[in-house]
Short mmCIF file of C-alpha atoms and ligand atoms in Angstrom, two decimals:
data_model
loop_
_atom_site.label_atom_id
_atom_site.label_comp_id
_atom_site.label_asym_id
_atom_site.label_seq_id
_atom_site.Cartn_x
_atom_site.Cartn_y
_atom_site.Cartn_z
CA UNK O 1 -203.94 185.45 -29.05
CA UNK O 2 -201.73 186.23 -25.52
CA UNK O 3 -198.23 187.09 -25.99
CA UNK O 4 -195.21 185.27 -23.74
CA UNK O 5 -192.43 188.09 -22.53
CA UNK O 6 -190.29 185.94 -20.71
CA UNK O 7 -191.53 182.83 -18.67
CA UNK O 8 -194.34 182.43 -16.96
CA UNK O 9 -195.31 186.18 -17.75
CA UNK O 10 -197.96 186.77 -20.54
CA UNK O 11 -199.38 190.41 -21.94
CA UNK O 12 -203.23 189.52 -21.93
CA UNK O 13 -204.39 193.03 -22.55
CA UNK O 14 -206.89 194.62 -25.13
CA UNK O 15 -205.82 196.27 -28.82
CA UNK O 16 -208.07 199.16 -29.37
CA UNK O 17 -207.81 199.05 -33.24
CA UNK O 18 -210.32 202.35 -34.09
CA UNK O 19 -210.01 204.64 -31.18
CA UNK O 20 -209.70 208.49 -32.36
CA UNK O 21 -210.38 210.20 -29.24
CA UNK O 22 -208.90 209.87 -26.13
CA UNK O 23 -211.13 212.43 -23.95
CA UNK O 24 -210.04 214.88 -26.62
CA UNK O 25 -206.71 214.10 -27.71
CA UNK O 26 -206.50 212.45 -31.13
CA UNK O 27 -205.22 209.42 -31.38
CA UNK O 28 -204.82 208.32 -34.94
CA UNK O 29 -203.50 205.31 -34.36
CA UNK O 30 -205.61 203.58 -32.21
CA UNK O 31 -204.15 202.34 -28.65
CA UNK O 32 -203.77 199.56 -27.11
CA UNK O 33 -204.78 198.62 -23.32
CA UNK O 34 -201.98 196.17 -21.69
CA UNK O 35 -202.61 193.69 -18.70
CA UNK O 36 -200.54 191.13 -17.65
CA UNK O 37 -200.88 187.53 -16.58
CA UNK O 38 -197.96 186.25 -14.19
CA UNK O 39 -198.03 181.99 -13.66
CA UNK O 40 -196.47 181.28 -9.90
CA UNK O 41 -197.73 180.11 -6.94
CA UNK O 42 -199.91 182.92 -6.61
CA UNK O 43 -201.04 183.65 -10.24
CA UNK O 44 -201.59 187.18 -10.52
CA UNK O 45 -203.39 189.49 -13.16
CA UNK O 46 -201.75 193.14 -13.46
CA UNK O 47 -204.14 195.78 -14.27
CA UNK O 48 -207.28 195.20 -16.50
CA UNK O 49 -208.92 197.57 -19.74
CA UNK O 50 -211.45 199.15 -20.55
CA UNK O 51 -214.74 197.73 -20.02
CA UNK O 52 -216.02 196.98 -23.63
CA UNK O 53 -213.12 194.69 -24.14
CA UNK O 54 -212.99 192.59 -21.20
CA UNK O 55 -214.06 189.69 -22.60
CA UNK O 56 -211.03 189.39 -25.07
CA UNK O 57 -208.99 189.90 -22.38
CA UNK O 58 -210.70 187.36 -20.50
CA UNK O 59 -210.59 184.95 -24.05
CA UNK O 60 -206.55 185.62 -23.68
CA UNK O 61 -205.97 184.75 -20.31
CA UNK O 62 -208.64 181.74 -20.66
CA UNK O 63 -205.98 180.20 -23.42
CA UNK O 64 -203.39 180.29 -20.25
CA UNK O 65 -205.57 179.84 -17.24
CA UNK O 66 -208.54 179.38 -16.31
CA UNK O 67 -209.53 183.11 -15.13
CA UNK O 68 -211.18 182.25 -11.53
CA UNK O 69 -207.55 180.77 -10.56
CA UNK O 70 -206.17 184.20 -10.54
CA UNK O 71 -205.18 184.73 -6.42
CA UNK O 72 -203.84 188.28 -7.22
CA UNK O 73 -205.20 191.45 -9.15
CA UNK O 74 -202.81 194.41 -8.71
CA UNK O 75 -204.37 197.70 -10.40
CA UNK O 76 -201.60 200.06 -11.00
CA UNK O 77 -204.18 203.19 -11.70
CA UNK O 78 -207.94 203.97 -11.36
CA UNK O 79 -208.09 205.62 -14.34
CA UNK O 80 -211.18 203.57 -16.91
CA UNK O 81 -209.14 202.74 -19.66
CA UNK O 82 -206.96 200.07 -17.21
CA UNK O 83 -210.00 200.09 -14.46
CA UNK O 84 -213.09 200.26 -15.97
CA UNK O 85 -213.04 196.22 -16.40
CA UNK O 86 -212.02 195.77 -12.94
CA UNK O 87 -215.66 194.71 -12.16
CA UNK O 88 -216.71 192.23 -14.03
CA UNK O 89 -213.37 190.52 -13.60
CA UNK O 90 -213.54 191.41 -9.39
CA UNK O 91 -217.03 189.17 -10.39
CA UNK O 92 -215.43 186.63 -12.13
CA UNK O 93 -212.16 186.48 -10.86
CA UNK O 94 -213.00 186.92 -6.94
CA UNK O 95 -209.30 187.13 -6.10
CA UNK O 96 -208.14 186.92 -2.75
CA UNK O 97 -206.81 190.28 -3.00
CA UNK O 98 -206.64 193.27 -5.03
CA UNK O 99 -203.42 195.37 -4.74
CA UNK O 100 -203.24 199.22 -4.86
CA UNK O 101 -201.82 202.32 -3.94
CA UNK O 102 -203.88 203.90 -0.84
CA UNK O 103 -204.88 206.49 -3.39
CA UNK O 104 -206.13 203.41 -5.48
CA UNK O 105 -208.37 202.21 -2.90
CA UNK O 106 -209.95 205.79 -2.31
CA UNK O 107 -210.31 206.34 -6.18
CA UNK O 108 -211.54 202.31 -6.86
CA UNK O 109 -213.78 202.65 -3.80
CA UNK O 110 -215.43 206.12 -5.15
CA UNK O 111 -215.68 204.34 -8.68
CA UNK O 112 -216.56 200.84 -7.82
CA UNK O 113 -217.54 198.81 -4.80
CA UNK O 114 -215.90 199.38 -1.70
CA UNK O 115 -216.13 195.94 -0.22
CA UNK O 116 -213.48 194.39 -2.41
CA UNK O 117 -210.62 192.41 -0.79
CA UNK O 118 -208.31 195.76 -0.85
CA UNK O 119 -204.68 195.67 0.09
CA UNK O 120 -202.99 199.07 0.45
CA UNK O 121 -199.38 198.85 -0.48
CA UNK O 122 -196.93 202.31 -0.36
CA UNK O 123 -193.24 202.38 -1.89
CA UNK O 124 -190.81 199.57 -1.39
CA UNK O 125 -193.98 197.27 0.00
CA UNK O 126 -193.22 193.73 -1.28
CA UNK O 127 -195.34 190.77 -1.90
CA UNK O 128 -194.57 186.58 -2.89
CA UNK O 129 -196.10 185.13 -5.47
CA UNK O 130 -194.14 182.39 -4.96
CA UNK O 131 -191.10 181.99 -7.09
CA UNK O 132 -191.20 185.54 -7.55
CA UNK O 133 -191.67 189.18 -5.60
CA UNK O 134 -194.14 191.91 -6.31
CA UNK O 135 -192.02 195.37 -5.40
CA UNK O 136 -194.40 198.45 -5.47
CA UNK O 137 -193.13 201.76 -6.44
CA UNK O 138 -195.77 205.10 -6.20
CA UNK O 139 -195.85 207.70 -8.68
CA UNK O 140 -198.31 209.90 -7.61
CA UNK O 141 -199.43 212.08 -10.51
CA UNK O 142 -198.25 209.15 -13.33
CA UNK O 143 -200.90 209.94 -14.72
CA UNK O 144 -203.11 210.08 -11.63
CA UNK O 145 -202.47 210.49 -8.16
CA UNK O 146 -203.43 206.94 -7.20
CA UNK O 147 -200.75 205.46 -9.96
CA UNK O 148 -198.47 203.23 -9.15
CA UNK O 149 -195.90 201.06 -10.55
CA UNK O 150 -195.01 196.88 -9.91
CA UNK O 151 -191.33 195.59 -10.35
CA UNK O 152 -191.19 191.84 -11.17
CA UNK O 153 -187.55 191.47 -9.23
CA UNK O 154 -186.12 188.81 -10.28
CA UNK O 155 -186.61 189.24 -13.58
CA UNK O 156 -186.25 193.09 -13.63
CA UNK O 157 -189.42 193.48 -15.57
CA UNK O 158 -191.16 196.99 -14.86
CA UNK O 159 -195.00 197.01 -15.40
CA UNK O 160 -194.93 200.62 -15.96
CA UNK O 161 -198.90 201.76 -15.98
CA UNK O 162 -199.34 205.15 -17.98
CA UNK O 163 -195.24 205.98 -17.64
CA UNK O 164 -193.50 205.03 -20.79
CA UNK O 165 -196.54 203.99 -22.78
CA UNK O 166 -198.13 205.22 -26.42
CA UNK O 167 -201.26 205.21 -28.11
CA UNK O 168 -200.32 202.73 -31.27
CA UNK O 169 -202.43 199.99 -31.50
CA UNK O 170 -200.47 197.51 -33.78
CA UNK O 171 -199.89 193.32 -34.55
CA UNK O 172 -196.62 194.34 -32.63
CA UNK O 173 -196.02 194.04 -28.96
CA UNK O 174 -191.98 194.97 -28.87
CA UNK O 175 -189.95 197.28 -29.05
CA UNK O 176 -187.55 195.32 -31.27
CA UNK O 177 -190.76 194.37 -33.75
CA UNK O 178 -191.09 198.20 -35.20
CA UNK O 179 -189.07 198.59 -37.75
CA UNK O 180 -189.43 202.02 -38.15
CA UNK O 181 -189.72 202.70 -34.42
CA UNK O 182 -187.63 205.79 -33.48
CA UNK O 183 -190.21 207.89 -36.26
CA UNK O 184 -194.07 205.69 -36.20
CA UNK O 185 -193.31 204.65 -32.69
CA UNK O 186 -191.46 207.38 -31.51
CA UNK O 187 -193.62 210.06 -32.32
CA UNK O 188 -196.34 208.57 -30.79
CA UNK O 189 -194.58 207.91 -27.68
CA UNK O 190 -193.10 211.78 -27.68
CA UNK O 191 -197.28 212.63 -28.13
CA UNK O 192 -198.25 210.47 -25.33
CA UNK O 193 -195.83 212.81 -23.20
CA UNK O 194 -196.75 215.72 -24.41
CA UNK O 195 -200.36 215.31 -23.89
CA UNK O 196 -200.45 213.34 -20.86
CA UNK O 197 -197.47 213.89 -18.86
CA UNK O 198 -196.01 217.75 -20.13
CA UNK O 199 -197.28 219.03 -16.51
CA UNK O 200 -195.39 216.29 -14.66
CA UNK O 201 -191.63 216.44 -15.75
CA UNK O 202 -190.41 217.72 -12.06
CA UNK O 203 -191.86 214.42 -10.75
CA UNK O 204 -190.63 212.37 -12.85
CA UNK O 205 -186.66 213.67 -12.71
CA UNK O 206 -187.64 212.57 -9.15
CA UNK O 207 -188.59 209.43 -10.35
CA UNK O 208 -185.53 208.81 -12.03
CA UNK O 209 -183.75 209.92 -8.58
CA UNK O 210 -185.46 207.49 -6.33
CA UNK O 211 -185.42 204.42 -8.98
CA UNK O 212 -181.54 205.01 -8.73
CA UNK O 213 -181.53 205.14 -4.87
CA UNK O 214 -183.50 202.09 -4.86
CA UNK O 215 -180.83 200.24 -7.13
CA UNK O 216 -183.28 199.18 -10.13
CA UNK O 217 -182.35 198.37 -13.21
CA UNK O 218 -185.00 197.37 -15.59
CA UNK O 219 -184.82 194.53 -18.57
CA UNK O 220 -187.90 194.85 -19.73
CA UNK O 221 -190.49 198.12 -19.42
CA UNK O 222 -193.87 196.54 -20.09
CA UNK O 223 -196.51 199.23 -19.78
CA UNK O 224 -199.77 199.80 -20.42
CA UNK O 225 -200.47 201.62 -23.73
CA UNK O 226 -198.19 201.10 -26.97
CA UNK O 227 -195.38 198.58 -27.42
CA UNK O 228 -193.07 196.08 -24.22
CA UNK O 229 -189.63 197.39 -24.31
CA UNK O 230 -186.54 194.61 -25.06
CA UNK O 231 -184.32 197.24 -25.28
CA UNK O 232 -185.78 200.08 -22.52
CA UNK O 233 -182.86 202.08 -22.57
CA UNK O 234 -184.02 204.51 -25.40
CA UNK O 235 -187.27 205.19 -23.54
CA UNK O 236 -185.68 206.08 -20.60
CA UNK O 237 -182.97 208.62 -21.91
CA UNK O 238 -186.37 210.45 -23.60
CA UNK O 239 -188.11 210.83 -20.58
CA UNK O 240 -184.88 211.91 -19.21
CA UNK O 241 -184.44 214.46 -22.02
CA UNK O 242 -188.23 215.61 -21.84
CA UNK O 243 -188.46 215.65 -17.90
CA UNK O 244 -185.85 218.13 -18.22
CA UNK O 245 -187.50 220.39 -20.27
CA UNK O 246 -184.46 220.47 -22.45
CA UNK O 247 -185.71 222.73 -26.07
CA UNK O 248 -184.38 222.38 -29.60
CA UNK O 249 -183.82 225.55 -31.72
CA UNK O 250 -187.07 225.48 -32.72
CA UNK O 251 -189.99 228.06 -32.85
CA UNK O 252 -193.40 227.64 -33.52
CA UNK O 253 -196.32 230.19 -35.62
CA UNK O 254 -199.37 228.83 -34.27
CA UNK O 255 -202.48 231.10 -35.35
CA UNK O 256 -206.04 231.16 -37.01
CA UNK O 257 -207.29 233.92 -38.87
CA UNK O 258 -210.17 235.42 -40.36
CA UNK O 259 -209.52 237.13 -44.11
CA UNK O 260 -205.84 236.09 -43.98
CA UNK O 261 -204.08 239.34 -42.34
CA UNK O 262 -203.21 236.94 -39.19
CA UNK O 263 -201.94 234.71 -41.50
CA UNK O 264 -199.80 237.17 -43.28
CA UNK O 265 -198.11 237.93 -40.43
CA UNK O 266 -198.23 234.37 -39.47
CA UNK O 267 -195.84 233.97 -42.62
CA UNK O 268 -193.39 236.36 -42.63
CA UNK O 269 -192.52 235.82 -38.48
CA UNK O 270 -192.06 232.47 -39.86
CA UNK O 271 -189.86 233.00 -43.16
CA UNK O 272 -187.91 235.21 -40.74
CA UNK O 273 -187.26 232.56 -38.15
CA UNK O 274 -185.95 229.98 -41.07
CA UNK O 275 -183.64 232.85 -42.04
CA UNK O 276 -182.22 232.49 -38.65
CA UNK O 277 -181.70 229.08 -38.88
CA UNK O 278 -184.52 227.70 -36.74
CA UNK O 279 -186.56 224.30 -37.38
CA UNK O 280 -189.86 225.98 -37.55
CA UNK O 281 -193.10 224.73 -38.24
CA UNK O 282 -196.33 226.80 -38.73
CA UNK O 283 -199.67 225.69 -37.49
CA UNK O 284 -203.32 226.34 -38.52
CA UNK O 285 -205.84 226.21 -35.20
CA UNK O 286 -208.58 224.89 -37.54
CA UNK O 287 -206.07 222.61 -39.88
CA UNK O 288 -203.43 220.99 -36.93
CA UNK O 289 -205.14 219.32 -33.64
CA UNK O 290 -204.23 220.68 -30.95
CA UNK O 291 -203.12 217.65 -29.17
CA UNK O 292 -200.08 217.46 -32.53
CA UNK O 293 -199.32 220.71 -31.55
CA UNK O 294 -198.60 220.45 -28.03
CA UNK O 295 -196.47 217.48 -29.13
CA UNK O 296 -194.32 219.97 -31.06
CA UNK O 297 -194.57 222.18 -28.47
CA UNK O 298 -192.85 220.18 -25.96
CA UNK O 299 -189.02 221.04 -27.29
CA UNK O 300 -190.27 223.75 -28.29
CA UNK O 301 -188.46 226.67 -27.56
CA UNK O 302 -190.24 229.35 -28.82
CA UNK O 303 -194.22 230.19 -29.24
CA UNK O 304 -195.41 232.97 -31.87
CA UNK O 305 -199.26 232.36 -30.87
CA UNK O 306 -201.12 235.01 -33.21
CA UNK O 307 -205.25 235.71 -33.56
CA UNK O 308 -207.17 238.53 -35.04
CA UNK O 309 -209.52 240.02 -32.30
CA UNK O 310 -213.00 239.08 -33.14
CA UNK O 311 -215.95 240.62 -31.33
CA UNK O 312 -213.73 242.12 -28.71
CA UNK O 313 -212.07 238.81 -27.99
CA UNK O 314 -209.66 236.08 -29.68
CA UNK O 315 -210.30 233.64 -32.13
CA UNK O 316 -212.34 230.39 -30.38
CA UNK O 317 -209.66 228.15 -31.45
CA UNK O 318 -207.03 230.07 -29.85
CA UNK O 319 -209.10 230.61 -26.37
CA UNK O 320 -209.37 226.19 -26.73
CA UNK O 321 -205.79 226.10 -27.75
CA UNK O 322 -204.53 228.45 -24.70
CA UNK O 323 -207.21 226.41 -22.29
CA UNK O 324 -205.63 223.16 -23.12
CA UNK O 325 -201.93 224.86 -23.04
CA UNK O 326 -202.73 226.17 -19.40
CA UNK O 327 -203.11 222.40 -18.28
CA UNK O 328 -200.20 220.80 -19.83
CA UNK O 329 -197.79 223.88 -17.88
CA UNK O 330 -195.09 223.82 -20.22
CA UNK O 331 -191.74 224.83 -19.32
CA UNK O 332 -187.97 226.75 -20.49
CA UNK O 333 -190.20 228.56 -23.81
CA UNK O 334 -190.28 232.11 -24.84
CA UNK O 335 -193.84 233.28 -26.46
CA UNK O 336 -194.85 236.09 -28.34
CA UNK O 337 -198.71 237.30 -29.67
CA UNK O 338 -199.41 238.63 -32.46
CA UNK O 339 -202.62 239.20 -34.55
CA UNK O 340 -204.75 241.36 -36.68
CA UNK O 341 -207.63 244.01 -35.61
CA UNK O 342 -210.19 246.64 -37.31
CA UNK O 343 -211.50 248.55 -34.74
CA UNK O 344 -210.79 247.38 -30.83
CA UNK O 345 -207.89 244.91 -30.85
CA UNK O 346 -207.72 242.85 -27.48
CA UNK O 347 -206.60 239.62 -29.27
CA UNK O 348 -203.18 240.57 -28.74
CA UNK O 349 -203.14 241.43 -24.42
CA UNK O 350 -205.91 238.71 -23.98
CA UNK O 351 -202.98 236.04 -25.54
CA UNK O 352 -200.03 238.04 -23.03
CA UNK O 353 -202.48 237.75 -20.27
CA UNK O 354 -202.25 233.79 -20.88
CA UNK O 355 -198.73 233.51 -21.23
CA UNK O 356 -197.62 235.33 -18.44
CA UNK O 357 -199.76 233.47 -16.68
CA UNK O 358 -198.16 230.29 -17.43
CA UNK O 359 -194.66 232.27 -16.89
CA UNK O 360 -193.55 231.51 -19.89
CA UNK O 361 -190.39 234.47 -21.17
CA UNK O 362 -192.20 237.41 -23.00
CA UNK O 363 -190.25 237.39 -25.65
CA UNK O 364 -192.20 240.74 -27.19
CA UNK O 365 -194.94 242.56 -25.98
CA UNK O 366 -197.38 242.05 -28.87
CA UNK O 367 -197.20 242.68 -32.76
CA UNK O 368 -200.58 243.16 -33.94
CA UNK O 369 -201.90 245.20 -37.44
CA UNK O 370 -204.82 247.24 -37.86
CA UNK O 371 -207.40 245.40 -40.82
CA UNK O 372 -204.38 244.10 -43.72
CA UNK O 373 -200.74 244.38 -43.17
CA UNK O 374 -199.05 246.61 -45.73
CA UNK O 375 -195.28 245.74 -46.95
CA UNK O 376 -192.84 247.69 -44.02
CA UNK O 377 -195.42 245.70 -41.41
CA UNK O 378 -194.56 242.72 -43.14
CA UNK O 379 -191.34 243.09 -43.76
CA UNK O 380 -191.13 244.55 -39.34
CA UNK O 381 -192.71 240.98 -38.96
CA UNK O 382 -190.00 239.23 -41.35
CA UNK O 383 -187.16 241.10 -39.30
CA UNK O 384 -189.13 240.35 -36.10
CA UNK O 385 -188.72 236.21 -36.42
CA UNK O 386 -185.02 236.93 -36.75
CA UNK O 387 -184.36 238.65 -33.82
CA UNK O 388 -186.76 236.54 -31.94
CA UNK O 389 -185.02 233.51 -32.63
CA UNK O 390 -181.44 234.82 -32.00
CA UNK O 391 -182.33 236.34 -28.85
CA UNK O 392 -184.38 233.49 -27.23
CA UNK O 393 -183.48 229.83 -28.86
CA UNK O 394 -180.39 227.97 -28.27
CA UNK O 395 -177.56 227.75 -30.69
FE1 FEO S 1 -203.40 205.05 -19.35
FE2 FEO S 1 -204.26 207.62 -17.20
O1 FEO S 1 -204.79 206.40 -17.97
#
């Protein structure tokens, strides 16, 4: 069923209950692709859904109005989870205009057809629907260069595209319908930010500045994934905090191990970190999905990365994690490498190279032991954990 947000504005998206992999990101709660219908003199559809779910979306639209009566379509974002359904919807609806950013025009033309009735809109452009007005706001890289948001001025309702979204399938559509909001949904919101938006913190801070200059206030925020916020202040505050790069007194020990030697070092480092009263998490790279680990990276102040040397290099799971981390470009963190080796011992220096490339603060030159750590080396690792917490984490 469609769901009314405010009079004459409806959610008509689709729920993807069984999605578990979103381009490599573990989506254990599924997702939603939120599309919105505005009834006015010019009936307008904001975004579409994944290609496979178009029939579900069109059924929802048809509960309210014949889809062929839609006059305008707005494409806030070219990525296929929101635009994959566009060809079928465009063929059925035949709208007068398809609004998108200039980059959206270029992107949609490459993905689909270039003879659609594109109307490029830039930041500040307005379109009257009759009784209501759409105001467009380009938000490049949140999450693609084409991304933009659409603001329904009279109702102070922001259609925010990927920003403020979460991969979260549920029967609830609004934030005030979820009892453990800060817990499970809050975690999914943070996971989405960490895995999709972490590299763009500076752009998000600039977006808040632009919104301030334009005097925009939001009574409701309707993103393209997850819940619609009737009380948006909490999510705006979370984004301001994450975008600032603020970290907690929190350390992560992230490792893989061959015959438990690197694991012994991981546990000893963790003991030291805990002794120094750092919130500490230990993650084995083949037990915790990398998208869950980077969720914790977001507000951690210290990363300890451990790998044994195998065939003169690092463990494949550590290689995968570091590659993912390089793309997400975490900021404001200290980091160090550790690991065991048998004869050649390249793992620690290879991890260090990546950490240096990421411009993280090098908290230590690298802690490595030959074959199996003895009691003296384990004591050294525990003491090192304490020192690392004292010297690199906020109080
Ligand atoms: Fe939900 Fe960048 O797409």
